[in-house]
Amino acid sequence: MYSITNFTLNCVTVSGHKEVVGALLSDYHMASDTTDETGNTAVHYASELGHVEVLDVLIAHKASVTLRSSVEWLSPLDKAVSAGQKHTTTMLLSHGAEILSHVLHKTSAV
């Protein structure tokens, strides 16, 4: 179920506020892998928008770099590559993102 918690973390992530993301995860104990109504996590949004510092905070709080959205079935790596975000693509790959999906979609991840 979609909640204000999911909305808050995702909005702050989209805005690129790494300090607030860190506080929500550390001080308010929000789960780093909460999903919105489409199954996207904060990692999906940070990856797509190129928010490397926010992504770093999320990964430090054990957020998954491999979860797929429930509607589009896209991973954070898929989102980063589609948006042309080379820095977040590199970061995701260095933290275990699966490149196989890009071979299937005939898209280069780098």
PDB file of C-alpha atoms in Angstrom:
ATOM      1  CA  MET A   1       0.000   0.000   0.000  1.00  0.00           C
ATOM      2  CA  TYR A   2       1.228   3.473  -0.886  1.00  0.00           C
ATOM      3  CA  SER A   3       1.714   5.719   2.124  1.00  0.00           C
ATOM      4  CA  ILE A   4       2.911   9.173   3.131  1.00  0.00           C
ATOM      5  CA  THR A   5       6.238   7.550   4.048  1.00  0.00           C
ATOM      6  CA  ASN A   6       6.810   6.411   0.465  1.00  0.00           C
ATOM      7  CA  PHE A   7       5.716   9.772  -0.876  1.00  0.00           C
ATOM      8  CA  THR A   8       7.999  11.706   1.479  1.00  0.00           C
ATOM      9  CA  LEU A   9      11.144   9.683   0.738  1.00  0.00           C
ATOM     10  CA  ASN A  10      10.530   9.722  -3.006  1.00  0.00           C
ATOM     11  CA  CYS A  11       9.786  13.482  -3.098  1.00  0.00           C
ATOM     12  CA  VAL A  12      12.921  14.316  -1.158  1.00  0.00           C
ATOM     13  CA  THR A  13      14.922  12.005  -3.425  1.00  0.00           C
ATOM     14  CA  VAL A  14      13.523  13.615  -6.585  1.00  0.00           C
ATOM     15  CA  SER A  15      14.457  17.014  -5.145  1.00  0.00           C
ATOM     16  CA  GLY A  16      18.027  15.806  -4.596  1.00  0.00           C
ATOM     17  CA  HIS A  17      18.217  16.616  -0.879  1.00  0.00           C
ATOM     18  CA  LYS A  18      20.801  14.080   0.309  1.00  0.00           C
ATOM     19  CA  GLU A  19      20.885  15.388   3.894  1.00  0.00           C
ATOM     20  CA  VAL A  20      17.122  15.041   4.266  1.00  0.00           C
ATOM     21  CA  VAL A  21      17.171  11.577   2.683  1.00  0.00           C
ATOM     22  CA  GLY A  22      19.851  10.583   5.179  1.00  0.00           C
ATOM     23  CA  ALA A  23      17.839  11.986   8.087  1.00  0.00           C
ATOM     24  CA  LEU A  24      14.654  10.195   6.996  1.00  0.00           C
ATOM     25  CA  LEU A  25      16.523   6.906   6.815  1.00  0.00           C
ATOM     26  CA  SER A  26      18.641   7.347   9.963  1.00  0.00           C
ATOM     27  CA  ASP A  27      16.588   9.461  12.344  1.00  0.00           C
ATOM     28  CA  TYR A  28      13.078   8.449  11.283  1.00  0.00           C
ATOM     29  CA  HIS A  29      13.971   4.858  10.378  1.00  0.00           C
ATOM     30  CA  MET A  30      12.192   4.865   7.024  1.00  0.00           C
ATOM     31  CA  ALA A  31      12.787   1.758   4.953  1.00  0.00           C
ATOM     32  CA  SER A  32      15.072   2.492   2.013  1.00  0.00           C
ATOM     33  CA  ASP A  33      13.226   0.146  -0.347  1.00  0.00           C
ATOM     34  CA  THR A  34       9.670   1.382   0.076  1.00  0.00           C
ATOM     35  CA  THR A  35       7.807   1.582  -3.219  1.00  0.00           C
ATOM     36  CA  ASP A  36       5.284   3.961  -4.698  1.00  0.00           C
ATOM     37  CA  GLU A  37       2.143   3.001  -6.612  1.00  0.00           C
ATOM     38  CA  THR A  38       4.220   1.969  -9.660  1.00  0.00           C
ATOM     39  CA  GLY A  39       6.707  -0.055  -7.638  1.00  0.00           C
ATOM     40  CA  ASN A  40       9.504   2.494  -7.990  1.00  0.00           C
ATOM     41  CA  THR A  41      11.830   3.064  -5.055  1.00  0.00           C
ATOM     42  CA  ALA A  42      13.882   6.115  -4.166  1.00  0.00           C
ATOM     43  CA  VAL A  43      16.810   4.346  -5.871  1.00  0.00           C
ATOM     44  CA  HIS A  44      14.849   4.322  -9.143  1.00  0.00           C
ATOM     45  CA  TYR A  45      14.296   8.080  -8.931  1.00  0.00           C
ATOM     46  CA  ALA A  46      17.831   8.964  -7.837  1.00  0.00           C
ATOM     47  CA  SER A  47      19.228   6.792 -10.643  1.00  0.00           C
ATOM     48  CA  GLU A  48      17.016   8.267 -13.345  1.00  0.00           C
ATOM     49  CA  LEU A  49      17.630  11.863 -12.271  1.00  0.00           C
ATOM     50  CA  GLY A  50      21.378  11.520 -11.803  1.00  0.00           C
ATOM     51  CA  HIS A  51      21.386  12.279  -8.082  1.00  0.00           C
ATOM     52  CA  VAL A  52      24.676  10.500  -7.345  1.00  0.00           C
ATOM     53  CA  GLU A  53      25.002  11.825  -3.793  1.00  0.00           C
ATOM     54  CA  VAL A  54      21.443  10.812  -2.909  1.00  0.00           C
ATOM     55  CA  LEU A  55      22.030   7.409  -4.464  1.00  0.00           C
ATOM     56  CA  ASP A  56      25.160   7.048  -2.350  1.00  0.00           C
ATOM     57  CA  VAL A  57      23.141   7.744   0.822  1.00  0.00           C
ATOM     58  CA  LEU A  58      20.446   5.241  -0.189  1.00  0.00           C
ATOM     59  CA  ILE A  59      23.002   2.528  -0.939  1.00  0.00           C
ATOM     60  CA  ALA A  60      24.750   3.223   2.380  1.00  0.00           C
ATOM     61  CA  HIS A  61      21.381   2.489   4.027  1.00  0.00           C
ATOM     62  CA  LYS A  62      21.186  -0.885   2.261  1.00  0.00           C
ATOM     63  CA  ALA A  63      18.762   0.116  -0.498  1.00  0.00           C
ATOM     64  CA  SER A  64      18.601  -2.464  -3.273  1.00  0.00           C
ATOM     65  CA  VAL A  65      20.025  -1.565  -6.675  1.00  0.00           C
ATOM     66  CA  THR A  66      18.304  -4.545  -8.316  1.00  0.00           C
ATOM     67  CA  LEU A  67      14.608  -4.167  -7.430  1.00  0.00           C
ATOM     68  CA  ARG A  68      12.338  -3.840 -10.443  1.00  0.00           C
ATOM     69  CA  SER A  69       9.263  -1.628 -10.580  1.00  0.00           C
ATOM     70  CA  SER A  70       6.012  -3.561 -10.442  1.00  0.00           C
ATOM     71  CA  VAL A  71       4.342  -1.748 -13.346  1.00  0.00           C
ATOM     72  CA  GLU A  72       7.117  -1.229 -15.928  1.00  0.00           C
ATOM     73  CA  TRP A  73       9.378  -3.996 -14.595  1.00  0.00           C
ATOM     74  CA  LEU A  74      12.375  -1.659 -14.835  1.00  0.00           C
ATOM     75  CA  SER A  75      15.416  -1.699 -12.578  1.00  0.00           C
ATOM     76  CA  PRO A  76      17.234   1.417 -11.357  1.00  0.00           C
ATOM     77  CA  LEU A  77      19.923   0.590 -13.936  1.00  0.00           C
ATOM     78  CA  ASP A  78      17.298   0.559 -16.694  1.00  0.00           C
ATOM     79  CA  LYS A  79      16.130   3.996 -15.565  1.00  0.00           C
ATOM     80  CA  ALA A  80      19.668   5.426 -15.388  1.00  0.00           C
ATOM     81  CA  VAL A  81      20.639   4.106 -18.820  1.00  0.00           C
ATOM     82  CA  SER A  82      17.405   5.309 -20.441  1.00  0.00           C
ATOM     83  CA  ALA A  83      17.966   8.779 -19.005  1.00  0.00           C
ATOM     84  CA  GLY A  84      21.614   8.871 -20.113  1.00  0.00           C
ATOM     85  CA  GLN A  85      22.913   9.115 -16.540  1.00  0.00           C
ATOM     86  CA  LYS A  86      26.486   7.823 -16.855  1.00  0.00           C
ATOM     87  CA  HIS A  87      27.521   8.569 -13.262  1.00  0.00           C
ATOM     88  CA  THR A  88      24.576   6.796 -11.676  1.00  0.00           C
ATOM     89  CA  THR A  89      24.932   3.936 -14.173  1.00  0.00           C
ATOM     90  CA  THR A  90      28.548   3.468 -13.128  1.00  0.00           C
ATOM     91  CA  MET A  91      27.639   3.642  -9.430  1.00  0.00           C
ATOM     92  CA  LEU A  92      24.842   1.092  -9.816  1.00  0.00           C
ATOM     93  CA  LEU A  93      27.113  -1.308 -11.685  1.00  0.00           C
ATOM     94  CA  SER A  94      29.804  -0.973  -9.017  1.00  0.00           C
ATOM     95  CA  HIS A  95      27.199  -1.937  -6.390  1.00  0.00           C
ATOM     96  CA  GLY A  96      25.951  -5.067  -8.134  1.00  0.00           C
ATOM     97  CA  ALA A  97      23.282  -3.916 -10.567  1.00  0.00           C
ATOM     98  CA  GLU A  98      22.525  -6.574 -13.141  1.00  0.00           C
ATOM     99  CA  ILE A  99      23.522  -5.726 -16.692  1.00  0.00           C
ATOM    100  CA  LEU A 100      21.642  -8.645 -18.274  1.00  0.00           C
ATOM    101  CA  SER A 101      18.473  -6.594 -18.660  1.00  0.00           C
ATOM    102  CA  HIS A 102      20.333  -4.231 -20.971  1.00  0.00           C
ATOM    103  CA  VAL A 103      21.522  -7.055 -23.177  1.00  0.00           C
ATOM    104  CA  LEU A 104      17.903  -8.156 -23.550  1.00  0.00           C
ATOM    105  CA  HIS A 105      16.783  -4.605 -24.359  1.00  0.00           C
ATOM    106  CA  LYS A 106      19.732  -4.141 -26.759  1.00  0.00           C
ATOM    107  CA  THR A 107      20.852  -1.067 -24.816  1.00  0.00           C
ATOM    108  CA  SER A 108      24.374  -0.291 -23.719  1.00  0.00           C
ATOM    109  CA  ALA A 109      24.776   0.485 -20.029  1.00  0.00           C
ATOM    110  CA  VAL A 110      27.979   2.477 -20.504  1.00  0.00           C
TER     111      VAL A 110
END
